[in-house]
């Protein structure tokens, strides 16, 4: 696409050709006309002089008109360029991103307000100078080498860069590309740098949180799962995967009705609905079939709510307590057996005490000393201890 410079050159050529054509036609026709109209040499000389003056006047006027038109077009083109530059400057200054342009030598041609705020310098202190006037030597050298590479390759490049600013080191996502004139010649480069420091910190914090969450879910001794409100699994930790003998991707998106017998699935769904209705945490013992055998799990089921209170997930943390319940049952049975044995022993002891009491009574009736001394034990108890009578 031709620009103002190409249009100006064409106009100059047009003026020269027009002037030459008018001059040739004027000379040929005017000389013939003078020879035809005037036979007297003196008159012919006078008319030739007047003809020359007229030629000067006519061609001067013609040149004035052509040059005026050329200058008008050039001026309009310059005005359009100026408006475009002003518009570009206005757009650049209204952006929160640092926007700049450099020439082939790396000197700044454009430096918007955001860029000035970033480096803490006025625009007049930057324009016409290179990166060495703005950044530390090592950073300036790297930036200038990158700019030279972009202009050499003639292609856009996007990369992350850490630069020193008035706020300290900041991380920027920079897009750089070549500047071309209408003929396609690269005469500089432009750049747009966005401060992504806060975003990178958030990403790092999320990555750290994901790492901690993965560690908790991966190494937890419990079977931990998250379900959507419709019952589809959104997360299944390794212990849940062991229960089903499936990979997580084979569990996600399925419901309990896809993974368990229908009777168990109905119970699990009812417990989930209880949590969704009450929006509270519930501790429930659940029978979970594992390898065809029922296992007892203590499940802590609670809702996971968004900031606006919307229910996002139902979380279930289940711990296999089958062995503990078996041990508790065995211990309870043993305690009951001991209690029965104690009751039998106490009953026998009471019978012996009663027999000794009767012997003492009979001995008194026979006028003898009671052979047994019975000592009452704890108050309120129906038990006595015996001591031989000396």
Short mmCIF file of N, CA, C and O in Angstrom, two decimals, residues 56-180:
data_model
loop_
_atom_site.label_atom_id
_atom_site.label_comp_id
_atom_site.label_asym_id
_atom_site.label_seq_id
_atom_site.Cartn_x
_atom_site.Cartn_y
_atom_site.Cartn_z
N UNK A 56 6.07 32.54 -19.34
CA UNK A 56 6.49 32.54 -17.95
C UNK A 56 5.29 32.68 -17.01
O UNK A 56 5.17 32.00 -15.98
N UNK A 57 4.38 33.61 -17.39
CA UNK A 57 3.20 33.84 -16.54
C UNK A 57 2.31 32.61 -16.48
O UNK A 57 1.85 32.19 -15.41
N UNK A 58 2.08 32.01 -17.67
CA UNK A 58 1.19 30.84 -17.71
C UNK A 58 1.81 29.65 -16.96
O UNK A 58 1.18 29.00 -16.14
N UNK A 59 3.09 29.37 -17.26
CA UNK A 59 3.72 28.22 -16.60
C UNK A 59 3.90 28.47 -15.10
O UNK A 59 3.83 27.54 -14.29
N UNK A 60 4.17 29.77 -14.75
CA UNK A 60 4.27 30.07 -13.32
C UNK A 60 2.97 29.79 -12.60
O UNK A 60 2.95 29.22 -11.50
N UNK A 61 1.86 30.24 -13.25
CA UNK A 61 0.56 29.96 -12.65
C UNK A 61 0.28 28.47 -12.57
O UNK A 61 -0.27 27.97 -11.59
N UNK A 62 0.65 27.75 -13.65
CA UNK A 62 0.44 26.32 -13.66
C UNK A 62 1.26 25.64 -12.57
O UNK A 62 0.76 24.78 -11.83
N UNK A 63 2.55 26.04 -12.46
CA UNK A 63 3.38 25.46 -11.41
C UNK A 63 2.83 25.77 -10.02
O UNK A 63 2.85 24.93 -9.12
N UNK A 64 2.35 26.99 -9.86
CA UNK A 64 1.78 27.38 -8.56
C UNK A 64 0.60 26.47 -8.21
O UNK A 64 0.49 25.96 -7.08
N UNK A 65 -0.28 26.26 -9.21
CA UNK A 65 -1.44 25.43 -8.94
C UNK A 65 -1.07 24.00 -8.62
O UNK A 65 -1.60 23.39 -7.69
N UNK A 66 -0.13 23.45 -9.41
CA UNK A 66 0.29 22.07 -9.18
C UNK A 66 1.00 21.90 -7.84
O UNK A 66 0.76 20.95 -7.09
N UNK A 67 1.93 22.85 -7.57
CA UNK A 67 2.65 22.77 -6.30
C UNK A 67 1.70 22.98 -5.13
O UNK A 67 1.80 22.31 -4.10
N UNK A 68 0.76 23.90 -5.27
CA UNK A 68 -0.21 24.15 -4.18
C UNK A 68 -1.04 22.90 -3.91
O UNK A 68 -1.28 22.54 -2.76
N UNK A 69 -1.45 22.24 -5.01
CA UNK A 69 -2.22 21.00 -4.83
C UNK A 69 -1.36 19.93 -4.16
O UNK A 69 -1.83 19.19 -3.28
N UNK A 70 -0.07 19.83 -4.58
CA UNK A 70 0.81 18.85 -3.97
C UNK A 70 1.01 19.13 -2.49
O UNK A 70 0.91 18.23 -1.65
N UNK A 71 1.29 20.41 -2.19
CA UNK A 71 1.49 20.75 -0.77
C UNK A 71 0.23 20.52 0.05
O UNK A 71 0.31 20.11 1.21
N UNK A 72 -0.92 20.79 -0.56
CA UNK A 72 -2.18 20.56 0.16
C UNK A 72 -2.36 19.09 0.49
O UNK A 72 -2.76 18.72 1.60
N UNK A 73 -2.05 18.24 -0.49
CA UNK A 73 -2.19 16.81 -0.25
C UNK A 73 -1.19 16.33 0.79
O UNK A 73 -1.52 15.51 1.65
N UNK A 74 0.05 16.82 0.70
CA UNK A 74 1.05 16.44 1.69
C UNK A 74 0.65 16.91 3.07
O UNK A 74 0.78 16.19 4.08
N UNK A 75 0.11 18.13 3.13
CA UNK A 75 -0.31 18.67 4.43
C UNK A 75 -1.45 17.86 5.01
O UNK A 75 -1.48 17.57 6.21
N UNK A 76 -2.40 17.49 4.13
CA UNK A 76 -3.51 16.66 4.62
C UNK A 76 -3.01 15.31 5.11
O UNK A 76 -3.47 14.78 6.12
N UNK A 77 -2.04 14.74 4.36
CA UNK A 77 -1.48 13.46 4.78
C UNK A 77 -0.77 13.59 6.13
O UNK A 77 -0.89 12.72 7.00
N UNK A 78 -0.02 14.69 6.28
CA UNK A 78 0.66 14.92 7.55
C UNK A 78 -0.34 15.11 8.69
O UNK A 78 -0.14 14.63 9.81
N UNK A 79 -1.44 15.82 8.39
CA UNK A 79 -2.47 16.01 9.40
C UNK A 79 -3.10 14.68 9.80
O UNK A 79 -3.36 14.43 10.98
N UNK A 80 -3.33 13.82 8.79
CA UNK A 80 -3.90 12.51 9.10
C UNK A 80 -2.92 11.68 9.94
O UNK A 80 -3.32 10.99 10.88
N UNK A 81 -1.63 11.76 9.56
CA UNK A 81 -0.62 11.06 10.36
C UNK A 81 -0.58 11.59 11.78
O UNK A 81 -0.48 10.83 12.75
N UNK A 82 -0.66 12.90 11.90
CA UNK A 82 -0.63 13.51 13.23
C UNK A 82 -1.83 13.09 14.06
O UNK A 82 -1.72 12.77 15.24
N UNK A 83 -3.02 13.07 13.41
CA UNK A 83 -4.22 12.62 14.13
C UNK A 83 -4.07 11.16 14.55
O UNK A 83 -4.44 10.78 15.66
N UNK A 84 -3.50 10.35 13.64
CA UNK A 84 -3.30 8.94 13.99
C UNK A 84 -2.32 8.80 15.15
O UNK A 84 -2.54 7.99 16.07
N UNK A 85 -1.24 9.58 15.11
CA UNK A 85 -0.28 9.52 16.20
C UNK A 85 -0.89 10.01 17.50
O UNK A 85 -0.65 9.43 18.57
N UNK A 86 -1.68 11.09 17.41
CA UNK A 86 -2.33 11.59 18.63
C UNK A 86 -3.31 10.56 19.18
O UNK A 86 -3.42 10.37 20.39
N UNK A 87 -4.05 9.91 18.25
CA UNK A 87 -4.98 8.87 18.69
C UNK A 87 -4.22 7.72 19.33
O UNK A 87 -4.62 7.21 20.38
N UNK A 88 -3.11 7.32 18.70
CA UNK A 88 -2.29 6.25 19.26
C UNK A 88 -1.76 6.62 20.63
O UNK A 88 -1.79 5.82 21.57
N UNK A 89 -1.29 7.87 20.75
CA UNK A 89 -0.77 8.33 22.03
C UNK A 89 -1.87 8.35 23.09
O UNK A 89 -1.65 7.98 24.24
N UNK A 90 -3.09 8.81 22.69
CA UNK A 90 -4.21 8.84 23.64
C UNK A 90 -4.58 7.44 24.09
O UNK A 90 -4.82 7.20 25.28
N UNK A 91 -4.64 6.51 23.14
CA UNK A 91 -4.97 5.13 23.49
C UNK A 91 -3.88 4.54 24.39
O UNK A 91 -4.17 3.88 25.39
N UNK A 92 -2.63 4.79 24.03
CA UNK A 92 -1.53 4.26 24.82
C UNK A 92 -1.54 4.82 26.24
O UNK A 92 -1.32 4.09 27.21
N UNK A 93 -1.81 6.11 26.37
CA UNK A 93 -1.80 6.74 27.70
C UNK A 93 -2.98 6.30 28.55
O UNK A 93 -2.92 6.39 29.78
N UNK A 94 -4.05 5.86 27.91
CA UNK A 94 -5.22 5.42 28.68
C UNK A 94 -5.10 3.97 29.12
O UNK A 94 -5.93 3.47 29.87
N UNK A 95 -4.07 3.28 28.67
CA UNK A 95 -3.89 1.86 29.00
C UNK A 95 -3.11 1.72 30.30
O UNK A 95 -2.22 2.51 30.61
N UNK A 96 -3.46 0.67 31.05
CA UNK A 96 -2.69 0.35 32.26
C UNK A 96 -1.45 -0.46 31.93
O UNK A 96 -0.61 -0.69 32.81
N UNK A 97 -1.34 -0.93 30.69
CA UNK A 97 -0.16 -1.66 30.26
C UNK A 97 0.91 -0.68 29.79
O UNK A 97 0.60 0.40 29.28
N UNK A 98 2.17 -1.06 29.97
CA UNK A 98 3.27 -0.24 29.47
C UNK A 98 3.37 -0.45 27.96
O UNK A 98 3.58 -1.56 27.48
N UNK A 99 3.20 0.64 27.19
CA UNK A 99 3.25 0.59 25.73
C UNK A 99 4.39 1.49 25.27
O UNK A 99 4.49 2.64 25.71
N UNK A 100 5.22 0.99 24.37
CA UNK A 100 6.39 1.75 23.95
C UNK A 100 6.76 1.36 22.52
O UNK A 100 6.29 0.35 21.98
N UNK A 101 7.61 2.19 21.90
CA UNK A 101 8.14 1.91 20.57
C UNK A 101 9.58 2.39 20.52
O UNK A 101 9.95 3.36 21.19
N UNK A 102 10.42 1.67 19.74
CA UNK A 102 11.83 2.01 19.62
C UNK A 102 12.22 2.06 18.14
O UNK A 102 11.57 1.43 17.29
N UNK A 103 13.31 2.79 17.85
CA UNK A 103 13.84 2.79 16.50
C UNK A 103 14.85 1.66 16.35
O UNK A 103 15.03 0.84 17.26
N UNK A 104 15.52 1.61 15.21
CA UNK A 104 16.45 0.51 14.95
C UNK A 104 17.61 0.48 15.94
O UNK A 104 18.18 -0.57 16.21
N UNK A 105 17.97 1.63 16.48
CA UNK A 105 19.07 1.71 17.43
C UNK A 105 18.63 1.46 18.86
O UNK A 105 19.44 1.56 19.79
N UNK A 106 17.35 1.17 19.06
CA UNK A 106 16.86 0.89 20.39
C UNK A 106 16.45 2.12 21.17
O UNK A 106 16.17 2.02 22.37
N UNK A 107 16.39 3.29 20.52
CA UNK A 107 15.99 4.52 21.21
C UNK A 107 14.46 4.62 21.20
O UNK A 107 13.82 4.31 20.20
N UNK A 108 13.94 5.09 22.31
CA UNK A 108 12.49 5.13 22.47
C UNK A 108 11.86 6.23 21.63
O UNK A 108 12.30 7.39 21.65
N UNK A 109 10.81 5.84 20.89
CA UNK A 109 10.02 6.79 20.12
C UNK A 109 8.69 7.09 20.81
O UNK A 109 8.10 8.14 20.61
N UNK A 110 8.22 6.12 21.59
CA UNK A 110 6.94 6.25 22.30
C UNK A 110 7.11 5.59 23.66
O UNK A 110 7.70 4.52 23.78
N UNK A 111 6.56 6.25 24.69
CA UNK A 111 6.64 5.74 26.06
C UNK A 111 5.42 6.27 26.80
O UNK A 111 5.35 7.46 27.13
N UNK A 112 4.42 5.40 27.02
CA UNK A 112 3.17 5.91 27.57
C UNK A 112 3.25 6.15 29.08
O UNK A 112 4.27 5.87 29.72
N UNK A 113 2.16 6.64 29.63
CA UNK A 113 2.15 7.04 31.05
C UNK A 113 2.37 5.85 31.97
O UNK A 113 3.06 5.96 32.99
N UNK A 114 1.75 4.71 31.62
CA UNK A 114 1.93 3.52 32.47
C UNK A 114 3.39 3.11 32.51
O UNK A 114 3.90 2.71 33.57
N UNK A 115 4.07 3.20 31.38
CA UNK A 115 5.50 2.87 31.35
C UNK A 115 6.30 3.86 32.20
O UNK A 115 7.24 3.47 32.90
N UNK A 116 5.91 5.14 32.14
CA UNK A 116 6.60 6.15 32.96
C UNK A 116 6.41 5.87 34.43
O UNK A 116 7.36 5.98 35.23
N UNK A 117 5.19 5.52 34.83
CA UNK A 117 4.94 5.19 36.23
C UNK A 117 5.74 3.98 36.65
O UNK A 117 6.24 3.91 37.78
N UNK A 118 5.88 3.03 35.76
CA UNK A 118 6.59 1.79 36.08
C UNK A 118 8.05 2.06 36.41
O UNK A 118 8.59 1.50 37.37
N UNK A 119 8.69 2.93 35.61
CA UNK A 119 10.13 3.17 35.82
C UNK A 119 10.39 4.42 36.65
O UNK A 119 11.55 4.70 37.00
N UNK A 120 9.33 5.19 36.95
CA UNK A 120 9.51 6.39 37.76
C UNK A 120 10.24 7.50 37.05
O UNK A 120 10.99 8.26 37.68
N UNK A 121 10.04 7.63 35.75
CA UNK A 121 10.69 8.69 34.97
C UNK A 121 9.67 9.42 34.13
O UNK A 121 8.63 8.87 33.75
N UNK A 122 9.97 10.71 33.82
CA UNK A 122 9.12 11.49 32.94
C UNK A 122 9.39 11.08 31.50
O UNK A 122 10.48 10.61 31.16
N UNK A 123 8.39 11.27 30.63
CA UNK A 123 8.53 10.83 29.25
C UNK A 123 9.67 11.55 28.54
O UNK A 123 10.37 10.95 27.71
N UNK A 124 9.91 12.83 28.87
CA UNK A 124 11.01 13.56 28.22
C UNK A 124 12.37 13.03 28.63
O UNK A 124 13.37 13.26 27.94
N UNK A 125 12.43 12.29 29.76
CA UNK A 125 13.69 11.70 30.18
C UNK A 125 13.95 10.36 29.52
O UNK A 125 15.03 9.76 29.71
N UNK A 126 12.96 9.88 28.76
CA UNK A 126 13.08 8.55 28.15
C UNK A 126 13.19 8.64 26.63
O UNK A 126 14.01 7.94 26.02
N UNK A 127 12.35 9.48 26.00
CA UNK A 127 12.32 9.55 24.54
C UNK A 127 13.70 9.93 24.00
O UNK A 127 14.38 10.82 24.52
N UNK A 128 14.11 9.22 22.97
CA UNK A 128 15.42 9.46 22.37
C UNK A 128 16.55 8.72 23.04
O UNK A 128 17.69 8.79 22.58
N UNK A 129 16.26 8.01 24.14
CA UNK A 129 17.30 7.26 24.85
C UNK A 129 16.96 5.78 24.82
O UNK A 129 15.82 5.38 24.51
N UNK A 130 17.94 4.93 25.15
CA UNK A 130 17.71 3.49 25.10
C UNK A 130 17.54 2.93 26.52
O UNK A 130 17.48 3.68 27.51
N UNK A 131 17.48 1.60 26.62
CA UNK A 131 17.19 0.94 27.90
C UNK A 131 18.27 1.18 28.95
O UNK A 131 18.00 1.06 30.14
N UNK A 132 19.47 1.52 28.52
CA UNK A 132 20.54 1.74 29.50
C UNK A 132 20.30 2.96 30.36
O UNK A 132 20.90 3.09 31.43
N UNK A 133 19.41 3.84 29.92
CA UNK A 133 19.07 5.02 30.71
C UNK A 133 17.94 4.74 31.70
O UNK A 133 17.59 5.62 32.50
N UNK A 134 17.39 3.52 31.66
CA UNK A 134 16.20 3.22 32.46
C UNK A 134 16.43 2.07 33.42
O UNK A 134 16.05 2.14 34.60
N UNK A 135 17.03 0.99 32.94
CA UNK A 135 17.14 -0.24 33.71
C UNK A 135 18.60 -0.52 34.09
O UNK A 135 19.51 0.05 33.50
N UNK A 136 18.81 -1.43 35.08
CA UNK A 136 20.17 -1.85 35.39
C UNK A 136 20.85 -2.43 34.15
O UNK A 136 20.19 -2.90 33.22
N UNK A 137 22.19 -2.40 34.17
CA UNK A 137 22.95 -2.74 32.98
C UNK A 137 22.61 -4.12 32.43
O UNK A 137 22.43 -4.29 31.22
N UNK A 138 22.51 -5.14 33.32
CA UNK A 138 22.25 -6.50 32.83
C UNK A 138 20.87 -6.61 32.21
O UNK A 138 20.69 -7.23 31.16
N UNK A 139 19.85 -5.98 32.84
CA UNK A 139 18.51 -6.01 32.29
C UNK A 139 18.43 -5.22 30.99
O UNK A 139 17.78 -5.65 30.02
N UNK A 140 19.10 -4.06 30.94
CA UNK A 140 19.09 -3.24 29.72
C UNK A 140 19.71 -4.00 28.56
O UNK A 140 19.19 -3.99 27.44
N UNK A 141 20.83 -4.67 28.81
CA UNK A 141 21.49 -5.43 27.75
C UNK A 141 20.59 -6.54 27.22
O UNK A 141 20.49 -6.76 26.02
N UNK A 142 19.91 -7.24 28.14
CA UNK A 142 19.01 -8.32 27.72
C UNK A 142 17.84 -7.78 26.92
O UNK A 142 17.45 -8.38 25.90
N UNK A 143 17.28 -6.64 27.33
CA UNK A 143 16.16 -6.05 26.61
C UNK A 143 16.58 -5.60 25.21
O UNK A 143 15.84 -5.79 24.24
N UNK A 144 17.74 -5.00 25.10
CA UNK A 144 18.19 -4.53 23.79
C UNK A 144 18.50 -5.71 22.86
O UNK A 144 18.21 -5.65 21.65
N UNK A 145 19.06 -6.78 23.40
CA UNK A 145 19.30 -7.95 22.58
C UNK A 145 17.98 -8.57 22.11
O UNK A 145 17.86 -9.00 20.96
N UNK A 146 16.99 -8.59 22.99
CA UNK A 146 15.69 -9.12 22.61
C UNK A 146 15.05 -8.28 21.54
O UNK A 146 14.47 -8.79 20.57
N UNK A 147 15.14 -6.93 21.68
CA UNK A 147 14.59 -6.04 20.66
C UNK A 147 15.26 -6.24 19.31
O UNK A 147 14.59 -6.26 18.26
N UNK A 148 16.59 -6.39 19.32
CA UNK A 148 17.32 -6.62 18.07
C UNK A 148 16.89 -7.93 17.43
O UNK A 148 16.75 -8.03 16.20
N UNK A 149 16.64 -8.94 18.26
CA UNK A 149 16.21 -10.23 17.73
C UNK A 149 14.83 -10.14 17.09
O UNK A 149 14.58 -10.71 16.02
N UNK A 150 13.93 -9.38 17.72
CA UNK A 150 12.58 -9.22 17.17
C UNK A 150 12.65 -8.51 15.83
O UNK A 150 11.98 -8.91 14.86
N UNK A 151 13.46 -7.45 15.73
CA UNK A 151 13.57 -6.73 14.46
C UNK A 151 14.26 -7.57 13.40
O UNK A 151 13.92 -7.49 12.21
N UNK A 152 15.20 -8.39 13.81
CA UNK A 152 15.90 -9.24 12.85
C UNK A 152 14.96 -10.32 12.32
O UNK A 152 14.95 -10.62 11.11
N UNK A 153 14.18 -10.93 13.21
CA UNK A 153 13.27 -12.00 12.79
C UNK A 153 12.02 -11.46 12.14
O UNK A 153 11.41 -12.14 11.30
N UNK A 154 11.63 -10.24 12.51
CA UNK A 154 10.42 -9.65 11.92
C UNK A 154 9.16 -10.34 12.36
O UNK A 154 8.17 -10.36 11.62
N UNK A 155 9.15 -10.92 13.57
CA UNK A 155 7.98 -11.65 14.07
C UNK A 155 7.65 -11.24 15.49
O UNK A 155 8.52 -10.76 16.23
N UNK A 156 6.38 -11.46 15.85
CA UNK A 156 5.94 -11.19 17.21
C UNK A 156 6.56 -12.21 18.17
O UNK A 156 6.73 -13.38 17.83
N UNK A 157 6.87 -11.74 19.37
CA UNK A 157 7.34 -12.62 20.44
C UNK A 157 6.64 -12.25 21.73
O UNK A 157 6.44 -11.06 22.01
N UNK A 158 6.27 -13.27 22.51
CA UNK A 158 5.65 -13.06 23.83
C UNK A 158 6.43 -13.86 24.86
O UNK A 158 6.72 -15.04 24.64
N UNK A 159 6.78 -13.22 25.95
CA UNK A 159 7.58 -13.88 26.97
C UNK A 159 7.35 -13.19 28.30
O UNK A 159 6.82 -12.08 28.37
N UNK A 160 7.75 -13.88 29.39
CA UNK A 160 7.71 -13.30 30.72
C UNK A 160 9.09 -12.78 31.08
O UNK A 160 10.10 -13.40 30.76
N UNK A 161 9.09 -11.63 31.77
CA UNK A 161 10.36 -11.00 32.12
C UNK A 161 10.23 -10.35 33.50
O UNK A 161 9.21 -9.75 33.82
N UNK A 162 11.29 -10.49 34.31
CA UNK A 162 11.33 -9.81 35.61
C UNK A 162 12.17 -8.55 35.46
O UNK A 162 13.33 -8.62 35.02
N UNK A 163 11.58 -7.39 35.79
CA UNK A 163 12.27 -6.11 35.65
C UNK A 163 12.20 -5.35 36.97
O UNK A 163 11.22 -5.48 37.73
N UNK A 164 13.23 -4.56 37.22
CA UNK A 164 13.23 -3.68 38.39
C UNK A 164 12.39 -2.45 38.09
O UNK A 164 12.56 -1.80 37.05
N UNK A 165 11.47 -2.12 39.00
CA UNK A 165 10.63 -0.94 38.87
C UNK A 165 10.70 -0.14 40.17
O UNK A 165 11.40 -0.52 41.11
N UNK A 166 9.96 0.96 40.19
CA UNK A 166 9.94 1.77 41.41
C UNK A 166 9.26 1.01 42.55
O UNK A 166 9.43 1.35 43.72
N UNK A 167 8.49 -0.04 42.23
CA UNK A 167 7.84 -0.87 43.25
C UNK A 167 8.64 -2.13 43.55
O UNK A 167 8.16 -3.01 44.26
N UNK A 168 9.85 -2.20 43.02
CA UNK A 168 10.67 -3.38 43.22
C UNK A 168 10.56 -4.31 42.02
O UNK A 168 9.95 -3.97 41.00
N UNK A 169 11.15 -5.49 42.10
CA UNK A 169 11.07 -6.44 40.98
C UNK A 169 9.61 -6.83 40.71
O UNK A 169 8.87 -7.17 41.63
N UNK A 170 9.24 -6.77 39.43
CA UNK A 170 7.89 -7.14 39.02
C UNK A 170 7.99 -8.08 37.82
O UNK A 170 8.95 -8.05 37.06
N UNK A 171 6.96 -8.91 37.66
CA UNK A 171 6.92 -9.87 36.55
C UNK A 171 6.01 -9.30 35.47
O UNK A 171 4.88 -8.90 35.74
N UNK A 172 6.52 -9.27 34.23
CA UNK A 172 5.76 -8.71 33.12
C UNK A 172 5.58 -9.76 32.03
O UNK A 172 6.50 -10.55 31.75
N UNK A 173 4.39 -9.75 31.42
CA UNK A 173 4.13 -10.52 30.21
C UNK A 173 4.25 -9.55 29.05
O UNK A 173 3.42 -8.66 28.88
N UNK A 174 5.31 -9.69 28.27
CA UNK A 174 5.65 -8.71 27.23
C UNK A 174 5.41 -9.29 25.84
O UNK A 174 5.81 -10.43 25.56
N UNK A 175 4.75 -8.51 25.00
CA UNK A 175 4.58 -8.84 23.59
C UNK A 175 5.33 -7.80 22.78
O UNK A 175 5.09 -6.60 22.93
N UNK A 176 6.23 -8.25 21.93
CA UNK A 176 7.05 -7.35 21.12
C UNK A 176 6.91 -7.73 19.66
O UNK A 176 6.76 -8.90 19.31
N UNK A 177 6.97 -6.71 18.80
CA UNK A 177 6.85 -6.97 17.37
C UNK A 177 7.53 -5.88 16.57
O UNK A 177 7.85 -4.80 17.09
N UNK A 178 7.78 -6.12 15.27
CA UNK A 178 8.46 -5.13 14.43
C UNK A 178 7.54 -4.01 13.97
O UNK A 178 6.33 -4.22 13.81
N UNK A 179 8.11 -2.82 13.78
CA UNK A 179 7.40 -1.70 13.17
C UNK A 179 7.84 -1.61 11.71
O UNK A 179 9.04 -1.60 11.41
N UNK A 180 6.87 -1.54 10.78
CA UNK A 180 7.18 -1.50 9.35
C UNK A 180 6.61 -0.23 8.73
O UNK A 180 5.52 0.22 9.10
#
